[in-house]
Coordinates of N, CA, C and O in Angstrom, one line a residue:
M16 N -71.5 138.4 -38.1 CA -72.4 138.7 -37.4 C -71.6 139.5 -36.6 O -70.4 139.3 -35.8
A17 N -71.9 140.7 -36.2 CA -71.1 141.4 -35.1 C -71.6 141.6 -33.9 O -72.9 140.6 -33.5
H18 N -70.7 141.6 -32.8 CA -71.1 141.2 -31.3 C -72.3 141.8 -31.0 O -72.9 141.0 -30.2
D19 N -72.7 143.1 -31.3 CA -74.0 143.2 -31.0 C -74.7 142.7 -31.2 O -76.2 142.6 -30.8
D20 N -75.0 142.3 -32.5 CA -75.9 141.6 -33.0 C -76.4 139.8 -32.3 O -77.3 139.8 -32.1
L21 N -75.4 139.4 -31.4 CA -75.3 138.1 -30.8 C -75.9 138.5 -30.0 O -76.7 137.3 -29.6
L22 N -76.1 139.6 -29.3 CA -76.7 139.9 -27.7 C -78.0 140.2 -27.8 O -78.5 140.3 -27.2
D23 N -78.4 140.1 -29.2 CA -80.6 140.2 -29.6 C -80.8 138.9 -30.0 O -82.2 138.4 -29.8
F24 N -79.7 137.6 -29.6 CA -80.5 136.0 -29.7 C -81.0 135.7 -28.6 O -80.6 136.2 -27.3
D25 N -82.0 134.8 -28.3 CA -82.2 133.9 -27.3 C -81.3 133.4 -27.1 O -80.4 132.3 -28.4
F26 N -81.0 131.9 -26.2 CA -79.9 131.2 -25.9 C -79.8 130.2 -26.9 O -79.0 129.5 -27.4
Q27 N -81.1 129.9 -27.1 CA -81.6 128.8 -27.8 C -81.0 129.0 -29.5 O -80.6 128.6 -30.1
E28 N -81.4 130.3 -29.8 CA -80.7 130.7 -30.7 C -79.5 131.0 -31.3 O -78.9 131.6 -32.4
I29 N -78.5 131.0 -30.4 CA -77.0 131.9 -30.6 C -76.1 130.8 -31.3 O -75.9 130.0 -30.4
P30 N -75.2 131.3 -32.0 CA -74.7 130.7 -32.4 C -73.1 130.4 -31.6 O -72.6 131.3 -31.9
L31 N -73.5 129.4 -31.0 CA -72.1 129.2 -30.0 C -71.0 128.7 -30.7 O -71.1 127.4 -31.6
A32 N -70.1 128.6 -29.8 CA -68.4 127.6 -30.7 C -69.2 126.2 -30.3 O -70.1 126.1 -29.2
T33 N -68.4 125.3 -31.1 CA -68.9 123.9 -30.5 C -67.3 123.5 -30.2 O -66.6 122.8 -30.8
T34 N -67.1 123.9 -28.9 CA -65.5 123.6 -28.8 C -65.9 122.7 -27.5 O -67.1 122.4 -26.6
S35 N -64.9 121.8 -26.9 CA -65.6 121.4 -25.4 C -65.2 121.8 -24.3 O -65.8 121.4 -23.1
D36 N -65.0 123.3 -24.0 CA -65.5 124.6 -23.3 C -67.0 124.4 -23.1 O -66.9 125.3 -22.1
D37 N -67.7 124.6 -23.7 CA -69.2 124.4 -24.2 C -70.2 123.7 -23.6 O -71.0 122.9 -24.0
Y38 N -70.1 123.5 -22.2 CA -70.7 122.9 -21.1 C -71.3 123.7 -20.1 O -70.4 124.3 -19.4
Y39 N -72.6 123.8 -20.1 CA -72.9 124.7 -19.0 C -73.7 124.5 -17.5 O -74.3 123.0 -18.4
T40 N -73.8 124.9 -17.1 CA -74.1 124.0 -15.3 C -75.7 123.9 -15.3 O -76.4 125.1 -15.4
P41 N -76.1 122.6 -15.4 CA -77.6 122.6 -15.0 C -78.0 123.0 -14.2 O -77.5 124.0 -13.4
K42 N -79.3 123.6 -14.6 CA -80.3 124.2 -13.7 C -80.7 124.0 -12.0 O -80.3 124.4 -11.3
W43 N -80.8 122.6 -12.0 CA -80.3 121.8 -10.4 C -79.8 122.3 -9.6 O -80.0 122.5 -8.5
V44 N -78.8 122.8 -9.9 CA -77.0 123.5 -9.3 C -77.3 124.5 -8.7 O -77.5 124.7 -7.5
F45 N -78.4 125.6 -9.3 CA -78.9 126.8 -9.3 C -80.1 126.7 -8.0 O -79.6 127.5 -7.0
D46 N -80.7 126.0 -8.4 CA -82.1 125.6 -7.5 C -81.2 124.9 -6.1 O -82.2 125.9 -4.9
A47 N -80.6 124.3 -6.0 CA -80.1 123.6 -5.4 C -79.3 124.1 -4.0 O -79.5 124.8 -2.9
L48 N -78.4 125.6 -4.5 CA -77.6 126.6 -4.2 C -78.4 127.7 -3.8 O -77.9 128.4 -2.3
D49 N -79.6 128.2 -4.4 CA -80.1 129.4 -3.8 C -79.4 130.3 -3.4 O -80.1 130.9 -2.4
L50 N -79.0 131.1 -4.2 CA -77.9 132.1 -4.3 C -78.0 133.1 -5.0 O -78.2 132.6 -6.6
Q51 N -78.2 134.5 -5.2 CA -78.1 135.0 -6.2 C -76.6 135.9 -6.4 O -76.4 136.1 -5.6
F52 N -76.3 135.6 -7.7 CA -74.6 135.7 -8.1 C -74.9 137.4 -8.4 O -75.7 137.8 -9.2
D53 N -73.6 137.6 -8.7 CA -73.9 139.4 -9.3 C -73.1 139.2 -10.4 O -73.4 140.1 -11.5
I54 N -72.4 138.4 -10.6 CA -71.6 138.1 -11.9 C -71.2 136.9 -12.5 O -71.2 136.0 -11.4
D55 N -71.7 136.2 -14.0 CA -71.5 135.4 -14.0 C -70.3 135.3 -14.8 O -70.2 135.8 -16.3
V56 N -68.8 135.0 -14.4 CA -67.6 135.3 -15.2 C -67.2 134.7 -16.7 O -66.4 135.2 -16.8
A57 N -68.1 133.8 -16.6 CA -67.6 133.0 -18.0 C -68.8 132.5 -18.9 O -68.9 131.4 -18.8
S58 N -69.4 133.1 -19.5 CA -70.7 133.4 -19.9 C -70.8 132.6 -21.3 O -70.1 133.8 -22.0
P59 N -71.6 132.5 -21.8 CA -71.8 132.2 -23.5 C -72.2 133.8 -23.6 O -73.1 134.4 -22.8
V60 N -72.2 134.0 -24.9 CA -73.1 135.4 -25.1 C -74.5 135.5 -25.1 O -74.9 134.2 -25.3
G61 N -75.1 136.5 -24.6 CA -76.8 136.2 -24.5 C -76.9 135.7 -22.8 O -78.2 136.1 -22.4
G62 N -75.7 135.5 -22.0 CA -75.8 134.4 -20.8 C -76.7 133.2 -20.9 O -77.5 132.8 -21.7
I63 N -76.8 132.5 -20.0 CA -77.9 131.5 -19.5 C -79.1 131.8 -18.6 O -79.0 132.4 -17.3
S64 N -80.4 131.8 -19.2 CA -82.2 132.4 -17.9 C -81.9 131.6 -17.0 O -82.3 132.1 -16.3
W65 N -81.3 130.5 -16.9 CA -81.4 129.6 -15.4 C -80.2 130.6 -14.3 O -80.4 129.7 -13.2
I66 N -79.2 131.0 -15.0 CA -78.2 131.0 -14.0 C -78.3 132.7 -13.1 O -78.6 133.8 -14.0
P67 N -78.6 132.5 -12.1 CA -79.1 133.8 -11.2 C -77.8 134.9 -11.6 O -77.7 135.1 -10.4
A68 N -78.1 135.5 -12.2 CA -76.7 136.2 -12.1 C -77.6 137.9 -12.6 O -77.6 137.3 -13.8
K69 N -77.2 138.8 -11.9 CA -77.3 140.1 -12.6 C -76.7 140.5 -13.6 O -77.4 141.5 -14.5
R70 N -75.6 140.1 -14.0 CA -74.7 140.5 -15.2 C -73.4 139.3 -15.8 O -73.3 138.2 -14.8
Y71 N -72.9 139.4 -16.8 CA -72.3 138.3 -17.0 C -71.2 138.9 -18.0 O -71.4 139.8 -18.7
F72 N -70.1 137.7 -18.0 CA -69.4 138.3 -19.3 C -68.9 137.1 -19.7 O -68.9 136.3 -19.5
T73 N -68.7 137.1 -21.1 CA -68.6 136.7 -22.4 C -67.2 136.7 -22.7 O -66.4 137.2 -22.1
Q74 N -66.9 135.4 -23.7 CA -65.9 135.4 -24.4 C -64.8 136.9 -24.8 O -64.0 137.7 -24.5
Y75 N -65.8 137.7 -25.0 CA -65.9 139.1 -26.2 C -65.2 140.0 -25.2 O -65.0 140.8 -25.2
D76 N -65.8 140.0 -23.8 CA -65.4 140.5 -22.8 C -64.3 140.5 -21.9 O -63.6 140.8 -21.2
D77 N -63.9 139.1 -21.9 CA -62.9 139.0 -21.6 C -62.9 138.8 -20.2 O -61.7 139.3 -19.1
G78 N -63.8 138.0 -19.3 CA -64.0 137.9 -18.0 C -62.9 137.7 -17.0 O -62.4 138.6 -16.4
L79 N -61.3 137.2 -17.5 CA -60.1 137.0 -16.7 C -59.6 139.0 -16.3 O -59.0 139.4 -15.4
A80 N -60.0 140.1 -17.5 CA -59.6 141.1 -17.9 C -60.3 141.7 -17.3 O -59.6 143.2 -16.8
Q81 N -60.9 141.7 -16.4 CA -62.6 142.7 -16.3 C -62.2 142.3 -14.3 O -61.6 141.7 -13.7
D82 N -62.6 143.6 -13.6 CA -62.7 143.8 -12.3 C -63.5 143.0 -11.8 O -65.1 143.3 -11.9
W83 N -63.4 142.1 -11.0 CA -64.6 141.9 -10.0 C -65.1 142.1 -9.0 O -66.3 141.7 -8.5
G84 N -64.5 142.6 -8.5 CA -64.5 143.5 -7.2 C -65.2 143.1 -6.3 O -65.9 143.8 -5.1
G85 N -64.5 141.8 -5.9 CA -65.2 140.9 -4.6 C -66.6 140.7 -4.1 O -67.2 140.5 -3.3
Q86 N -67.2 141.1 -5.6 CA -68.5 140.6 -5.9 C -69.1 139.3 -5.9 O -68.0 138.1 -6.1
R87 N -70.1 138.7 -5.2 CA -70.2 137.3 -5.3 C -70.6 136.7 -7.1 O -71.4 137.0 -8.0
V88 N -69.4 135.9 -7.3 CA -69.4 135.7 -8.8 C -69.5 133.9 -9.2 O -69.7 132.8 -7.9
W89 N -70.1 133.6 -10.1 CA -70.5 132.2 -10.2 C -69.6 131.8 -11.3 O -69.3 132.7 -12.1
M90 N -68.6 131.0 -11.1 CA -67.8 130.9 -12.2 C -67.6 129.3 -12.8 O -67.4 128.4 -11.8
N91 N -67.9 128.9 -13.8 CA -68.1 127.6 -14.5 C -66.7 128.0 -15.8 O -67.5 128.1 -16.9
P92 N -65.6 127.9 -15.3 CA -64.6 128.4 -16.4 C -64.5 127.9 -17.8 O -64.6 126.2 -17.6
P93 N -63.9 128.1 -18.4 CA -62.9 126.7 -19.7 C -63.0 126.2 -18.8 O -61.4 126.7 -18.6
Y94 N -62.5 124.7 -19.1 CA -61.4 123.7 -18.5 C -60.1 123.5 -19.3 O -59.3 122.8 -19.2
S95 N -59.8 124.1 -20.5 CA -59.4 123.7 -21.4 C -58.0 124.8 -20.7 O -56.6 124.1 -20.3
K96 N -58.3 125.6 -19.9 CA -57.2 126.2 -19.3 C -57.9 127.0 -18.1 O -58.0 128.4 -18.2
P97 N -57.9 125.8 -16.8 CA -58.6 126.8 -15.7 C -57.7 127.7 -14.7 O -58.3 128.3 -13.8
S98 N -56.3 127.0 -14.5 CA -55.8 128.2 -13.9 C -55.5 129.6 -13.5 O -56.1 129.8 -12.8
P99 N -55.9 130.3 -14.9 CA -55.5 132.0 -14.3 C -57.1 132.0 -13.9 O -57.3 133.0 -13.0
W100 N -58.2 131.3 -14.5 CA -59.1 131.5 -13.7 C -59.6 130.8 -12.1 O -60.2 131.9 -11.6
I101 N -58.9 130.1 -11.6 CA -58.9 129.8 -10.2 C -58.2 130.9 -9.6 O -58.7 131.1 -8.7
D102 N -57.1 130.7 -10.1 CA -56.3 132.1 -9.4 C -56.7 133.5 -9.0 O -57.5 134.4 -7.6
K103 N -57.9 133.7 -10.2 CA -58.7 134.8 -9.9 C -60.2 135.4 -9.2 O -60.2 135.7 -8.4
W104 N -60.4 133.3 -9.2 CA -62.1 133.5 -8.1 C -61.0 133.5 -6.9 O -61.8 133.9 -6.3
L105 N -60.4 132.9 -6.6 CA -59.4 132.7 -5.3 C -59.1 134.3 -4.6 O -59.4 134.2 -3.4
E106 N -58.5 134.9 -5.6 CA -57.9 136.0 -4.9 C -59.5 137.3 -4.9 O -59.6 138.0 -4.2
N107 N -60.4 137.1 -5.8 CA -61.8 138.0 -5.7 C -62.3 137.1 -4.1 O -63.0 138.2 -3.2
G108 N -62.8 135.9 -3.6 CA -62.5 135.7 -2.0 C -64.3 135.7 -2.3 O -64.6 135.4 -0.8
N109 N -65.2 135.9 -3.0 CA -66.8 135.6 -2.8 C -66.9 135.0 -4.1 O -67.3 135.5 -5.2
G110 N -67.7 134.0 -3.8 CA -68.1 132.9 -5.1 C -68.3 131.4 -4.8 O -67.9 131.0 -3.8
V111 N -69.2 131.4 -6.0 CA -69.3 129.5 -5.9 C -68.8 129.3 -7.5 O -68.9 130.1 -8.2
C112 N -67.9 128.4 -7.6 CA -67.5 127.8 -8.5 C -67.6 126.3 -9.0 O -67.8 125.2 -8.2
L113 N -67.5 125.8 -10.4 CA -67.8 124.8 -10.8 C -66.4 123.9 -11.6 O -65.9 124.8 -12.4
L114 N -65.6 122.9 -10.7 CA -64.1 122.6 -11.5 C -64.3 121.1 -11.7 O -64.8 120.4 -10.8
A115 N -63.5 120.9 -12.8 CA -63.4 119.1 -13.3 C -62.5 119.1 -12.0 O -61.4 120.0 -11.8
V116 N -62.0 117.7 -11.2 CA -61.3 117.5 -10.7 C -60.1 116.8 -11.3 O -60.2 116.1 -12.3
S117 N -58.8 116.9 -11.3 CA -57.5 116.8 -11.5 C -56.4 116.9 -10.5 O -56.8 117.1 -9.5
R118 N -55.0 116.4 -10.9 CA -54.1 116.4 -10.5 C -53.0 117.9 -10.1 O -52.3 117.6 -10.5
S119 N -53.9 118.3 -11.5 CA -52.7 119.9 -11.9 C -52.4 120.8 -10.6 O -53.6 120.5 -9.3
Y120 N -51.3 121.7 -10.7 CA -51.1 122.6 -9.6 C -52.5 123.6 -9.1 O -53.1 123.7 -8.1
S121 N -53.4 124.0 -10.4 CA -54.5 124.5 -10.4 C -55.3 124.4 -9.3 O -55.8 124.8 -8.5
F122 N -55.6 122.8 -9.7 CA -56.9 122.1 -8.7 C -56.6 122.1 -7.0 O -57.2 122.5 -6.7
L123 N -55.2 122.1 -7.1 CA -54.5 121.2 -6.0 C -54.2 123.0 -5.1 O -54.7 122.9 -4.0
N124 N -54.4 124.2 -6.0 CA -54.2 125.7 -5.0 C -55.9 125.8 -4.4 O -55.9 126.2 -4.1
L125 N -56.8 124.9 -5.8 CA -58.3 125.6 -5.5 C -58.4 124.7 -3.8 O -59.4 125.0 -3.2
W126 N -58.3 123.6 -4.2 CA -58.6 122.5 -2.7 C -57.8 123.1 -1.4 O -58.4 123.2 -0.6
A127 N -56.3 123.8 -1.4 CA -56.1 124.1 -0.5 C -56.4 125.9 -0.4 O -56.3 126.0 1.3
N128 N -56.9 126.4 -0.2 CA -57.1 128.0 -0.6 C -59.0 128.2 -0.9 O -59.0 129.3 0.1
C129 N -59.8 127.3 -0.9 CA -61.2 127.3 -0.7 C -61.3 127.3 0.3 O -61.1 126.6 0.9
D130 N -62.9 127.7 1.1 CA -63.2 127.7 2.0 C -64.5 126.1 2.2 O -63.9 125.9 3.7
A131 N -64.7 125.6 1.5 CA -65.2 124.4 1.3 C -65.4 124.1 -0.2 O -65.5 124.7 -1.6
I132 N -65.6 122.7 -0.2 CA -65.8 121.6 -1.3 C -66.5 120.6 -0.9 O -66.6 120.2 -0.5
L133 N -67.3 120.8 -2.4 CA -68.3 119.7 -2.1 C -68.0 118.7 -3.7 O -68.1 119.3 -4.7
F134 N -68.0 117.7 -3.6 CA -67.9 116.5 -4.5 C -69.0 116.3 -5.3 O -70.7 116.4 -4.4
L135 N -69.9 116.9 -6.7 CA -71.4 116.9 -6.8 C -71.3 114.6 -7.7 O -70.0 114.7 -7.5
P136 N -72.5 115.0 -7.5 CA -72.9 113.5 -7.8 C -72.1 113.8 -9.7 O -72.4 114.8 -9.9
L137 N -72.6 112.5 -10.5 CA -72.6 112.4 -11.6 C -73.4 113.4 -12.4 O -74.5 113.5 -12.2
I138 N -73.1 114.4 -13.4 CA -73.8 115.6 -13.7 C -73.7 115.6 -15.1 O -72.6 115.3 -15.8
K139 N -75.0 115.9 -15.4 CA -75.2 116.2 -17.4 C -74.9 117.4 -17.2 O -75.9 118.5 -16.9
F140 N -74.3 118.6 -18.1 CA -74.1 119.3 -18.2 C -75.4 119.6 -19.7 O -75.7 118.5 -20.3
V141 N -75.3 120.5 -19.6 CA -75.7 121.2 -21.1 C -74.8 122.0 -22.1 O -74.1 122.3 -22.0
T142 N -75.4 121.3 -23.2 CA -74.0 121.7 -24.2 C -74.5 123.0 -25.0 O -75.3 123.7 -24.9
G143 N -73.8 123.9 -25.8 CA -73.9 124.8 -26.8 C -75.1 124.4 -27.5 O -75.6 125.5 -27.7
M144 N -75.2 122.7 -27.4 CA -76.6 123.0 -28.6 C -77.8 122.6 -27.7 O -78.8 122.3 -28.3
G145 N -77.7 122.6 -26.5 CA -78.8 122.3 -26.1 C -79.3 121.4 -25.5 O -80.1 120.9 -24.8
K146 N -78.5 120.3 -25.1 CA -78.2 118.5 -25.4 C -77.8 118.5 -23.9 O -76.7 119.4 -23.5
Q147 N -78.3 117.3 -23.4 CA -77.1 116.9 -22.2 C -76.1 116.4 -22.5 O -76.5 115.7 -23.3
A148 N -75.1 116.1 -21.9 CA -73.3 115.5 -22.0 C -73.2 116.3 -20.5 O -72.7 116.6 -19.4
G149 N -72.0 114.3 -20.3 CA -71.2 114.2 -19.2 C -70.0 114.6 -19.7 O -69.7 114.4 -20.3
I150 N -69.0 114.7 -18.6 CA -67.7 114.9 -19.2 C -67.0 113.2 -18.3 O -67.9 113.0 -17.2
Y151 N -66.0 113.2 -18.4 CA -65.1 111.8 -18.3 C -64.3 112.0 -16.7 O -64.1 111.2 -16.3
M152 N -64.4 113.3 -16.0 CA -64.0 113.5 -14.8 C -65.2 113.8 -14.0 O -66.0 114.3 -14.2
P153 N -64.8 113.3 -13.0 CA -65.6 113.9 -11.4 C -65.4 115.7 -11.4 O -64.8 116.1 -11.5
T154 N -66.2 115.9 -11.1 CA -66.4 117.6 -10.8 C -67.2 118.0 -9.0 O -67.6 117.3 -8.9
V155 N -66.9 119.5 -8.9 CA -67.3 119.7 -7.4 C -67.5 121.4 -7.6 O -67.2 121.9 -8.4
L156 N -68.0 121.6 -6.7 CA -68.7 123.0 -6.1 C -67.2 123.3 -5.0 O -67.5 122.9 -4.4
A157 N -67.2 124.5 -5.6 CA -66.4 125.1 -4.5 C -66.9 126.3 -4.1 O -67.4 127.1 -5.1
A158 N -66.3 126.7 -3.1 CA -66.7 128.3 -2.4 C -65.8 128.9 -1.4 O -65.1 128.0 -0.6
V159 N -66.0 130.2 -1.8 CA -64.9 130.8 -0.8 C -66.4 132.4 -0.5 O -67.1 132.3 -1.0
G160 N -66.0 132.3 1.1 CA -67.2 133.4 2.0 C -67.8 132.9 2.1 O -68.8 131.8 1.9
A161 N -68.6 133.4 3.4 CA -69.4 132.2 5.0 C -70.9 132.1 3.7 O -71.2 130.7 4.4
E162 N -71.2 132.9 3.2 CA -72.1 132.4 2.9 C -72.5 131.9 1.5 O -73.3 130.8 1.4
N163 N -71.9 132.2 0.8 CA -71.4 130.9 -0.3 C -70.8 129.4 0.4 O -71.7 128.2 -0.3
V164 N -71.0 129.5 1.7 CA -70.1 128.0 2.0 C -71.5 127.3 3.2 O -71.6 126.3 2.7
A165 N -72.1 128.4 3.6 CA -73.8 128.0 4.0 C -74.6 127.3 3.1 O -75.0 126.6 2.8
A166 N -74.3 127.9 1.7 CA -75.2 127.5 0.6 C -75.0 126.6 0.5 O -75.7 125.4 -0.1
L167 N -73.8 125.5 0.1 CA -72.8 124.4 -0.2 C -73.6 123.3 0.9 O -74.1 122.4 0.3
K168 N -73.5 123.7 1.8 CA -74.3 122.9 3.0 C -75.4 122.7 3.0 O -76.1 121.6 3.5
A169 N -76.1 123.9 2.7 CA -77.9 123.5 2.6 C -78.1 123.2 1.5 O -79.7 122.7 1.7
S170 N -77.7 123.0 0.5 CA -77.9 122.5 -1.2 C -78.5 121.3 -1.2 O -79.2 120.8 -1.6
G171 N -77.8 120.1 0.4 CA -77.9 118.6 -0.2 C -77.9 118.2 -1.2 O -78.3 116.8 -1.4
I172 N -76.7 118.7 -1.8 CA -76.1 117.9 -3.0 C -75.2 116.7 -3.3 O -75.3 116.2 -3.2
G173 N -74.6 117.3 -1.4 CA -73.3 116.1 -0.9 C -72.7 116.7 -0.2 O -73.2 117.5 0.4
F174 N -72.0 115.7 0.2 CA -71.4 116.4 2.0 C -70.2 117.4 1.2 O -69.3 117.7 0.3
V175 N -70.1 118.4 2.0 CA -68.8 119.4 2.0 C -68.1 119.2 3.4 O -67.9 118.8 4.3
R176 N -66.6 119.7 2.6 CA -65.7 119.4 3.3 C -64.9 121.1 3.4 O -65.1 122.0 2.5

C-alpha cells in the first residue's frame, strides 16, 4: 500500500505496526491540559483524532528531520530511542511531552532542562489496535514554555515540579 493510500484511512482502519512503540496517549490527558498544539511530532499515519494538533509528522515524515520552528509541539516519542527526541524537544523550547521515567542520560537531561515536570498516575495507553494497555514504567508529562507549564499546573492531574 502506498503512503498516500494510508492517509485516506480512519484511525481504526490504519494498518499500524505492532511494535512496542505503538502506544498512544489517552484522550483524558489532552482534556486535562486544554491546549491546542501546532504539531504532533511523533504521530501514526492519519493522526489521532483526539490529539488537538493542527498537523502531525509520521514515521514517513521523520519528525526528527523536520523543522519544528519553536511551535508548540506535542510529543509522545518512540520509547525505544527517546534521546534524540528529547534533545530536539528541549531545543525547540515550546511544548509538552509524555515520557517514561528511566535512569538514562536522556531522561536526566529532560529532568534538568525542562521548565516543569508532572508524574502521571497509572496511565493506560491506547495501542495501535485500539485497545488499552499499561507499561511497566512510571510516566511523566514535561513542559517547556510558560503557557505549557501553566497548563500542567492547571490540569489537576498531579503535582508539578
